[in-house]
Amino acid sequence: MGTSNGGDRCDRGLRIGEIYRYPKPPSDKNRFIDGCPNFYYFTASPFGKRLQLDSGINSPRKVLGTDSASRIPLIAVRSSPWKAGGEETPWKDDYDLERGRVRYYGDHKVGVGRPLGETKGNKCLLEASALHLSRRANERVAAPPIMVFRAVTYRGKVKGWVEFCGVAVIERVETIEQRDPTSGKAFPNYAFDLAILATATEGGFIDWRWIDDRRDPGLSAADTLRYAPRDWRDWVDIGPSAIDEIRRRQVPDQAKSTPSR
């Protein structure tokens, strides 16, 4: 099922470990802002609204492709350390980039007023996980890539900068109990275990034409593989058993600190 991307590459896309300026108000006019690549410039798309990271769990609207199947183009997750442990974000995500592992917590919390699994972020990730955990290649091909980010402090500023940590697949989903740090009340939630892919063939660069294709209603899910990273195409072909071979691993001095959202 995998197809070659022909070895060519555009300059729009994201590189693992790169820090991007995430400006407000959003603008995709300039390649660089304040000395850093402009997130909106490098993720601009001719299809639909711009990708944003304002929530912990973000995704563009679904696309109905030529295969008559509805697909989520991608899911972008982000952690922000200065918000951790508060009423708004009681979760503490675990980023172990040295071993290509992320444990990312869903968006349920005390007082949401909806059953577990019905909040926007959890609902989106649960729908994606059914495809990520599938044993069938014709279902995995429609699975949305999970783009992993974390907010970082840059030049002494804690807002407006994000690091791209890689593209991931969902390995496991676990129902857990967490405790609100403010009220002390327990609440149920989901923990999503993510495997960051190595993308070594591409030098850690994600060609944004892949995402453009996934947002293009004129293409089937299989058509969108042409610019996908080789590790992603291998995972689509082989399935979960390929993860240990394609997981990203870093030498210890490249590993970054663990953030929280």
Tab-separated table of N, CA and C in Angstrom, residues 20-163:
chain	number	residue	atom	x	y	z
A	20	TYR	N	9.289	26.905	17.044
A	20	TYR	CA	8.527	27.742	16.126
A	20	TYR	C	7.860	28.891	16.885
A	21	ARG	N	7.843	30.045	16.231
A	21	ARG	CA	7.092	31.179	16.776
A	21	ARG	C	5.618	30.942	16.506
A	22	TYR	N	4.811	31.059	17.548
A	22	TYR	CA	3.366	30.878	17.444
A	22	TYR	C	2.722	32.227	17.762
A	23	PRO	N	2.634	33.101	16.751
A	23	PRO	CA	2.261	34.495	17.013
A	23	PRO	C	0.760	34.701	17.205
A	24	LYS	N	0.450	35.751	17.924
A	24	LYS	CA	-0.925	36.224	18.034
A	24	LYS	C	-0.919	37.720	17.763
A	25	PRO	N	-1.777	38.165	16.831
A	25	PRO	CA	-2.719	37.381	16.029
A	25	PRO	C	-1.995	36.489	15.018
A	26	PRO	N	-2.658	35.423	14.554
A	26	PRO	CA	-2.024	34.512	13.604
A	26	PRO	C	-1.695	35.215	12.279
A	27	SER	N	-0.556	34.850	11.705
A	27	SER	CA	-0.176	35.388	10.400
A	27	SER	C	0.741	34.387	9.712
A	28	ASP	N	0.475	34.136	8.424
A	28	ASP	CA	1.334	33.220	7.677
A	28	ASP	C	2.134	33.955	6.599
A	29	LYS	N	2.289	35.278	6.735
A	29	LYS	CA	2.950	36.073	5.702
A	29	LYS	C	4.467	35.956	5.739
A	30	ASN	N	5.054	35.832	6.910
A	30	ASN	CA	6.508	35.831	7.044
A	30	ASN	C	7.040	34.459	7.417
A	31	ARG	N	8.148	34.069	6.786
A	31	ARG	CA	8.771	32.775	7.102
A	31	ARG	C	9.301	32.753	8.531
A	32	PHE	N	9.842	33.873	8.982
A	32	PHE	CA	10.450	33.940	10.306
A	32	PHE	C	9.893	35.139	11.059
A	33	ILE	N	9.687	34.958	12.348
A	33	ILE	CA	9.258	36.018	13.243
A	33	ILE	C	10.122	35.937	14.501
A	34	ASP	N	10.694	37.064	14.892
A	34	ASP	CA	11.543	37.118	16.094
A	34	ASP	C	12.663	36.085	16.044
A	35	GLY	N	13.174	35.833	14.843
A	35	GLY	CA	14.320	34.944	14.690
A	35	GLY	C	14.006	33.465	14.650
A	36	CYS	N	12.712	33.103	14.697
A	36	CYS	CA	12.322	31.696	14.658
A	36	CYS	C	11.367	31.449	13.485
A	37	PRO	N	11.325	30.210	12.987
A	37	PRO	CA	10.354	29.893	11.938
A	37	PRO	C	8.935	30.184	12.417
A	38	ASN	N	8.127	30.730	11.526
A	38	ASN	CA	6.743	31.063	11.827
A	38	ASN	C	5.878	29.819	11.642
A	39	PHE	N	5.297	29.330	12.724
A	39	PHE	CA	4.459	28.128	12.693
A	39	PHE	C	3.399	28.219	11.603
A	40	TYR	N	2.743	29.347	11.490
A	40	TYR	CA	1.638	29.475	10.537
A	40	TYR	C	2.126	29.469	9.090
A	41	TYR	N	3.321	30.003	8.845
A	41	TYR	CA	3.858	29.978	7.483
A	41	TYR	C	4.146	28.545	7.051
A	42	PHE	N	4.785	27.781	7.912
A	42	PHE	CA	5.233	26.443	7.536
A	42	PHE	C	4.128	25.396	7.583
A	43	THR	N	2.958	25.758	8.120
A	43	THR	CA	1.822	24.825	8.135
A	43	THR	C	0.639	25.365	7.342
A	44	ALA	N	0.850	26.425	6.562
A	44	ALA	CA	-0.243	26.988	5.757
A	44	ALA	C	-0.746	25.941	4.773
A	45	SER	N	-2.056	25.981	4.518
A	45	SER	CA	-2.674	24.993	3.639
A	45	SER	C	-3.691	25.653	2.728
A	46	PRO	N	-3.812	25.184	1.483
A	46	PRO	CA	-4.850	25.712	0.594
A	46	PRO	C	-6.243	25.176	0.921
A	47	PHE	N	-6.323	24.249	1.878
A	47	PHE	CA	-7.593	23.604	2.198
A	47	PHE	C	-8.048	23.984	3.600
A	48	GLY	N	-9.097	24.753	3.681
A	48	GLY	CA	-9.698	25.027	4.974
A	48	GLY	C	-8.925	26.016	5.820
A	49	LYS	N	-9.332	26.103	7.078
A	49	LYS	CA	-8.751	27.057	8.011
A	49	LYS	C	-7.354	26.628	8.444
A	50	ARG	N	-6.594	27.598	8.940
A	50	ARG	CA	-5.231	27.311	9.410
A	50	ARG	C	-5.256	26.412	10.644
A	51	LEU	N	-4.219	25.604	10.786
A	51	LEU	CA	-4.064	24.769	11.973
A	51	LEU	C	-3.709	25.654	13.154
A	52	GLN	N	-4.370	25.415	14.298
A	52	GLN	CA	-4.055	26.160	15.508
A	52	GLN	C	-3.809	25.201	16.661
A	53	LEU	N	-3.100	25.700	17.679
A	53	LEU	CA	-2.730	24.885	18.838
A	53	LEU	C	-3.276	25.498	20.122
A	54	ASP	N	-4.371	26.228	20.028
A	54	ASP	CA	-4.876	26.941	21.189
A	54	ASP	C	-5.448	26.013	22.256
A	55	SER	N	-5.902	24.848	21.863
A	55	SER	CA	-6.366	23.846	22.821
A	55	SER	C	-5.279	22.791	23.002
A	56	GLY	N	-5.450	21.947	23.999
A	56	GLY	CA	-4.499	20.861	24.169
A	56	GLY	C	-4.597	19.852	23.045
A	57	ILE	N	-5.829	19.611	22.570
A	57	ILE	CA	-6.084	18.641	21.505
A	57	ILE	C	-6.804	19.376	20.375
A	58	ASN	N	-6.201	19.400	19.188
A	58	ASN	CA	-6.697	20.219	18.087
A	58	ASN	C	-6.775	19.400	16.809
A	59	SER	N	-7.794	19.663	15.992
A	59	SER	CA	-7.873	19.008	14.684
A	59	SER	C	-8.712	19.845	13.733
A	60	PRO	N	-8.343	19.860	12.429
A	60	PRO	CA	-9.201	20.527	11.436
A	60	PRO	C	-10.472	19.714	11.239
A	61	ARG	N	-11.418	20.283	10.508
A	61	ARG	CA	-12.668	19.572	10.255
A	61	ARG	C	-12.427	18.347	9.380
A	62	LYS	N	-13.330	17.385	9.477
A	62	LYS	CA	-13.201	16.146	8.715
A	62	LYS	C	-13.334	16.403	7.214
A	63	VAL	N	-12.770	15.457	6.448
A	63	VAL	CA	-12.801	15.526	4.988
A	63	VAL	C	-13.461	14.256	4.457
A	64	LEU	N	-14.332	14.407	3.472
A	64	LEU	CA	-14.917	13.261	2.791
A	64	LEU	C	-14.159	13.072	1.480
A	65	GLY	N	-13.355	11.999	1.395
A	65	GLY	CA	-12.520	11.768	0.229
A	65	GLY	C	-13.237	11.063	-0.894
A	66	THR	N	-12.514	10.813	-1.969
A	66	THR	CA	-13.100	10.155	-3.138
A	66	THR	C	-13.426	8.688	-2.877
A	67	ASP	N	-12.912	8.130	-1.766
A	67	ASP	CA	-13.250	6.766	-1.390
A	67	ASP	C	-14.545	6.714	-0.575
A	68	SER	N	-15.236	7.857	-0.492
A	68	SER	CA	-16.501	7.978	0.252
A	68	SER	C	-16.326	7.719	1.742
A	69	ALA	N	-15.109	7.868	2.218
A	69	ALA	CA	-14.828	7.688	3.646
A	69	ALA	C	-14.456	9.035	4.256
A	70	SER	N	-15.004	9.300	5.432
A	70	SER	CA	-14.695	10.528	6.149
A	70	SER	C	-13.409	10.336	6.945
A	71	ARG	N	-12.503	11.319	6.899
A	71	ARG	CA	-11.243	11.183	7.629
A	71	ARG	C	-10.902	12.473	8.372
A	72	ILE	N	-10.245	12.323	9.522
A	72	ILE	CA	-9.668	13.447	10.254
A	72	ILE	C	-8.288	13.695	9.649
A	73	PRO	N	-7.999	14.893	9.152
A	73	PRO	CA	-6.718	15.116	8.482
A	73	PRO	C	-5.505	14.911	9.399
A	74	LEU	N	-5.587	15.410	10.628
A	74	LEU	CA	-4.526	15.237	11.610
A	74	LEU	C	-5.067	15.642	12.966
A	75	ILE	N	-4.345	15.262	14.007
A	75	ILE	CA	-4.628	15.737	15.357
A	75	ILE	C	-3.335	16.305	15.912
A	76	ALA	N	-3.388	17.540	16.390
A	76	ALA	CA	-2.215	18.179	16.996
A	76	ALA	C	-2.442	18.273	18.499
A	77	VAL	N	-1.514	17.722	19.281
A	77	VAL	CA	-1.613	17.804	20.741
A	77	VAL	C	-0.472	18.667	21.258
A	78	ARG	N	-0.757	19.415	22.309
A	78	ARG	CA	0.237	20.328	22.867
A	78	ARG	C	0.196	20.303	24.381
A	79	SER	N	1.364	20.440	25.000
A	79	SER	CA	1.472	20.584	26.449
A	79	SER	C	2.078	21.944	26.765
A	80	SER	N	1.586	22.569	27.856
A	80	SER	CA	2.089	23.870	28.283
A	80	SER	C	2.459	23.805	29.754
A	81	PRO	N	3.741	23.911	30.102
A	81	PRO	CA	4.170	23.676	31.484
A	81	PRO	C	3.607	24.648	32.503
A	82	TRP	N	3.404	25.918	32.129
A	82	TRP	CA	2.954	26.887	33.124
A	82	TRP	C	1.496	26.732	33.510
A	83	LYS	N	0.747	25.913	32.758
A	83	LYS	CA	-0.668	25.704	33.072
A	83	LYS	C	-0.907	24.456	33.920
A	84	ALA	N	0.101	23.642	34.111
A	84	ALA	CA	-0.091	22.351	34.780
A	84	ALA	C	-0.480	22.528	36.243
A	85	GLY	N	-1.355	21.638	36.688
A	85	GLY	CA	-1.717	21.611	38.100
A	85	GLY	C	-2.744	22.640	38.512
A	86	GLY	N	-3.339	23.324	37.547
A	86	GLY	CA	-4.359	24.312	37.857
A	86	GLY	C	-5.749	23.811	37.526
A	87	GLU	N	-6.729	24.657	37.758
A	87	GLU	CA	-8.113	24.260	37.507
A	87	GLU	C	-8.360	24.017	36.026
A	88	GLU	N	-7.721	24.836	35.175
A	88	GLU	CA	-7.940	24.716	33.735
A	88	GLU	C	-7.294	23.459	33.166
A	89	THR	N	-6.077	23.145	33.633
A	89	THR	CA	-5.351	21.974	33.116
A	89	THR	C	-4.749	21.188	34.285
A	90	PRO	N	-5.536	20.298	34.894
A	90	PRO	CA	-5.049	19.528	36.046
A	90	PRO	C	-4.137	18.365	35.664
A	91	TRP	N	-3.922	18.135	34.355
A	91	TRP	CA	-3.154	16.981	33.901
A	91	TRP	C	-1.660	17.289	33.882
A	92	LYS	N	-0.860	16.245	33.908
A	92	LYS	CA	0.590	16.382	33.759
A	92	LYS	C	1.060	15.329	32.770
A	93	ASP	N	1.270	15.741	31.534
A	93	ASP	CA	1.668	14.814	30.487
A	93	ASP	C	3.127	14.423	30.656
A	94	ASP	N	3.471	13.253	30.166
A	94	ASP	CA	4.833	12.722	30.306
A	94	ASP	C	5.454	12.582	28.925
A	95	TYR	N	6.451	13.404	28.631
A	95	TYR	CA	7.165	13.355	27.357
A	95	TYR	C	8.526	12.708	27.588
A	96	ASP	N	8.688	11.487	27.136
A	96	ASP	CA	9.978	10.788	27.208
A	96	ASP	C	10.510	10.685	25.777
A	97	LEU	N	11.019	11.791	25.267
A	97	LEU	CA	11.439	11.843	23.867
A	97	LEU	C	12.701	11.037	23.620
A	98	GLU	N	13.479	10.806	24.657
A	98	GLU	CA	14.677	9.982	24.509
A	98	GLU	C	14.322	8.582	24.040
A	99	ARG	N	13.157	8.105	24.461
A	99	ARG	CA	12.704	6.760	24.091
A	99	ARG	C	11.513	6.784	23.146
A	100	GLY	N	11.167	7.959	22.629
A	100	GLY	CA	10.074	8.056	21.672
A	100	GLY	C	8.724	7.707	22.250
A	101	ARG	N	8.489	8.087	23.517
A	101	ARG	CA	7.234	7.748	24.190
A	101	ARG	C	6.614	8.998	24.799
A	102	VAL	N	5.305	9.127	24.629
A	102	VAL	CA	4.556	10.215	25.255
A	102	VAL	C	3.294	9.633	25.861
A	103	ARG	N	3.048	9.973	27.121
A	103	ARG	CA	1.745	9.648	27.731
A	103	ARG	C	0.980	10.953	27.820
A	104	TYR	N	-0.086	11.019	27.033
A	104	TYR	CA	-0.856	12.253	26.908
A	104	TYR	C	-2.254	12.042	27.476
A	105	TYR	N	-2.656	12.928	28.372
A	105	TYR	CA	-3.936	12.779	29.049
A	105	TYR	C	-5.038	13.531	28.325
A	106	GLY	N	-6.227	12.928	28.341
A	106	GLY	CA	-7.384	13.521	27.686
A	106	GLY	C	-7.863	14.779	28.384
A	107	ASP	N	-8.975	15.337	27.904
A	107	ASP	CA	-9.422	16.645	28.389
A	107	ASP	C	-10.637	16.575	29.316
A	108	HIS	N	-10.895	15.397	29.903
A	108	HIS	CA	-11.959	15.332	30.913
A	108	HIS	C	-11.423	15.925	32.215
A	109	LYS	N	-12.292	16.537	33.000
A	109	LYS	CA	-11.894	17.077	34.294
A	109	LYS	C	-13.130	17.280	35.161
A	110	VAL	N	-12.922	17.680	36.394
A	110	VAL	CA	-14.020	17.884	37.332
A	110	VAL	C	-14.969	18.962	36.805
A	111	GLY	N	-16.257	18.657	36.846
A	111	GLY	CA	-17.259	19.656	36.513
A	111	GLY	C	-17.532	19.865	35.040
A	112	VAL	N	-17.109	18.944	34.165
A	112	VAL	CA	-17.353	19.156	32.737
A	112	VAL	C	-18.819	18.925	32.363
A	113	GLY	N	-19.544	18.152	33.147
A	113	GLY	CA	-20.961	17.967	32.895
A	113	GLY	C	-21.296	17.034	31.754
A	114	ARG	N	-20.322	16.279	31.276
A	114	ARG	CA	-20.556	15.319	30.195
A	114	ARG	C	-19.922	13.984	30.569
A	115	PRO	N	-20.464	12.882	30.032
A	115	PRO	CA	-19.894	11.569	30.347
A	115	PRO	C	-18.456	11.464	29.837
A	116	LEU	N	-17.702	10.564	30.427
A	116	LEU	CA	-16.333	10.313	29.977
A	116	LEU	C	-16.347	9.903	28.506
A	117	GLY	N	-15.507	10.539	27.730
A	117	GLY	CA	-15.426	10.242	26.307
A	117	GLY	C	-16.200	11.200	25.432
A	118	GLU	N	-16.958	12.122	26.052
A	118	GLU	CA	-17.793	13.034	25.279
A	118	GLU	C	-17.229	14.445	25.192
A	119	THR	N	-16.116	14.725	25.870
A	119	THR	CA	-15.469	16.019	25.666
A	119	THR	C	-14.830	16.036	24.283
A	120	LYS	N	-14.638	17.223	23.737
A	120	LYS	CA	-14.201	17.353	22.347
A	120	LYS	C	-12.880	16.631	22.075
A	121	GLY	N	-11.890	16.862	22.938
A	121	GLY	CA	-10.575	16.262	22.710
A	121	GLY	C	-10.572	14.756	22.865
A	122	ASN	N	-11.167	14.264	23.943
A	122	ASN	CA	-11.224	12.815	24.156
A	122	ASN	C	-11.986	12.117	23.032
A	123	LYS	N	-13.075	12.715	22.612
A	123	LYS	CA	-13.879	12.117	21.548
A	123	LYS	C	-13.069	11.989	20.266
A	124	CYS	N	-12.297	13.016	19.956
A	124	CYS	CA	-11.470	13.010	18.754
A	124	CYS	C	-10.384	11.944	18.839
A	125	LEU	N	-9.684	11.863	19.966
A	125	LEU	CA	-8.605	10.892	20.112
A	125	LEU	C	-9.131	9.459	20.183
A	126	LEU	N	-10.305	9.268	20.783
A	126	LEU	CA	-10.887	7.929	20.837
A	126	LEU	C	-11.274	7.446	19.442
A	127	GLU	N	-11.831	8.342	18.646
A	127	GLU	CA	-12.181	7.981	17.272
A	127	GLU	C	-10.914	7.612	16.491
A	128	ALA	N	-9.860	8.394	16.685
A	128	ALA	CA	-8.600	8.098	15.997
A	128	ALA	C	-7.993	6.787	16.474
A	129	SER	N	-8.104	6.511	17.771
A	129	SER	CA	-7.468	5.310	18.322
A	129	SER	C	-8.053	4.033	17.735
A	130	ALA	N	-9.341	4.052	17.374
A	130	ALA	CA	-9.946	2.866	16.767
A	130	ALA	C	-9.230	2.499	15.466
A	131	LEU	N	-8.764	3.510	14.734
A	131	LEU	CA	-8.027	3.264	13.495
A	131	LEU	C	-6.565	2.946	13.776
A	132	HIS	N	-5.968	3.639	14.723
A	132	HIS	CA	-4.559	3.408	15.056
A	132	HIS	C	-4.324	2.002	15.594
A	133	LEU	N	-5.280	1.473	16.318
A	133	LEU	CA	-5.123	0.156	16.936
A	133	LEU	C	-5.676	-0.973	16.068
A	134	SER	N	-6.167	-0.614	14.894
A	134	SER	CA	-6.754	-1.619	14.005
A	134	SER	C	-5.694	-2.576	13.460
A	135	ARG	N	-6.096	-3.823	13.248
A	135	ARG	CA	-5.213	-4.828	12.643
A	135	ARG	C	-5.353	-4.837	11.124
A	136	ARG	N	-6.169	-3.932	10.576
A	136	ARG	CA	-6.428	-3.923	9.144
A	136	ARG	C	-5.781	-2.704	8.494
A	137	ALA	N	-4.969	-2.933	7.470
A	137	ALA	CA	-4.284	-1.844	6.780
A	137	ALA	C	-5.271	-0.894	6.119
A	138	ASN	N	-6.395	-1.426	5.620
A	138	ASN	CA	-7.364	-0.560	4.942
A	138	ASN	C	-8.104	0.351	5.923
A	139	GLU	N	-7.951	0.125	7.224
A	139	GLU	CA	-8.476	1.042	8.235
A	139	GLU	C	-7.368	1.974	8.731
A	140	ARG	N	-6.157	1.438	8.911
A	140	ARG	CA	-5.044	2.287	9.374
A	140	ARG	C	-4.717	3.390	8.377
A	141	VAL	N	-4.942	3.139	7.087
A	141	VAL	CA	-4.596	4.140	6.080
A	141	VAL	C	-5.378	5.439	6.278
A	142	ALA	N	-6.524	5.352	6.914
A	142	ALA	CA	-7.339	6.549	7.168
A	142	ALA	C	-7.002	7.215	8.497
A	143	ALA	N	-6.147	6.591	9.308
A	143	ALA	CA	-5.845	7.099	10.645
A	143	ALA	C	-5.161	8.460	10.577
A	144	PRO	N	-5.585	9.412	11.399
A	144	PRO	CA	-4.936	10.722	11.395
A	144	PRO	C	-3.586	10.679	12.104
A	145	PRO	N	-2.555	11.274	11.522
A	145	PRO	CA	-1.282	11.377	12.247
A	145	PRO	C	-1.453	12.265	13.476
A	146	ILE	N	-0.766	11.908	14.545
A	146	ILE	CA	-0.784	12.713	15.764
A	146	ILE	C	0.475	13.574	15.762
A	147	MET	N	0.323	14.882	15.618
A	147	MET	CA	1.439	15.814	15.633
A	147	MET	C	1.634	16.300	17.069
A	148	VAL	N	2.825	16.090	17.622
A	148	VAL	CA	3.068	16.344	19.040
A	148	VAL	C	3.901	17.612	19.218
A	149	PHE	N	3.396	18.521	20.046
A	149	PHE	CA	4.069	19.784	20.340
A	149	PHE	C	4.176	19.971	21.849
A	150	ARG	N	5.078	20.858	22.237
A	150	ARG	CA	5.083	21.321	23.615
A	150	ARG	C	5.512	22.785	23.624
A	151	ALA	N	4.887	23.556	24.491
A	151	ALA	CA	5.253	24.956	24.646
A	151	ALA	C	6.595	25.039	25.362
A	152	VAL	N	7.422	25.994	24.961
A	152	VAL	CA	8.747	26.154	25.556
A	152	VAL	C	8.983	27.618	25.895
A	153	THR	N	9.893	27.832	26.825
A	153	THR	CA	10.348	29.178	27.146
A	153	THR	C	11.479	29.543	26.200
A	154	TYR	N	11.377	30.697	25.561
A	154	TYR	CA	12.393	31.124	24.599
A	154	TYR	C	12.721	32.587	24.842
A	155	ARG	N	14.000	32.858	25.039
A	155	ARG	CA	14.452	34.219	25.328
A	155	ARG	C	13.705	34.805	26.522
A	156	GLY	N	13.465	33.949	27.514
A	156	GLY	CA	12.822	34.374	28.739
A	156	GLY	C	11.317	34.529	28.663
A	157	LYS	N	10.725	34.217	27.507
A	157	LYS	CA	9.285	34.357	27.342
A	157	LYS	C	8.631	32.978	27.349
A	158	VAL	N	7.497	32.853	28.084
A	158	VAL	CA	6.860	31.552	28.243
A	158	VAL	C	5.695	31.332	27.301
A	159	LYS	N	5.274	32.364	26.595
A	159	LYS	CA	4.136	32.223	25.685
A	159	LYS	C	4.552	32.611	24.276
A	160	GLY	N	3.989	31.873	23.298
A	160	GLY	CA	4.213	32.228	21.914
A	160	GLY	C	5.287	31.417	21.216
A	161	TRP	N	5.737	30.309	21.839
A	161	TRP	CA	6.783	29.482	21.246
A	161	TRP	C	6.431	28.011	21.458
A	162	VAL	N	6.571	27.211	20.431
A	162	VAL	CA	6.303	25.784	20.558
A	162	VAL	C	7.427	24.979	19.910
A	163	GLU	N	7.698	23.842	20.479
A	163	GLU	CA	8.659	22.899	19.894
A	163	GLU	C	7.887	21.754	19.243
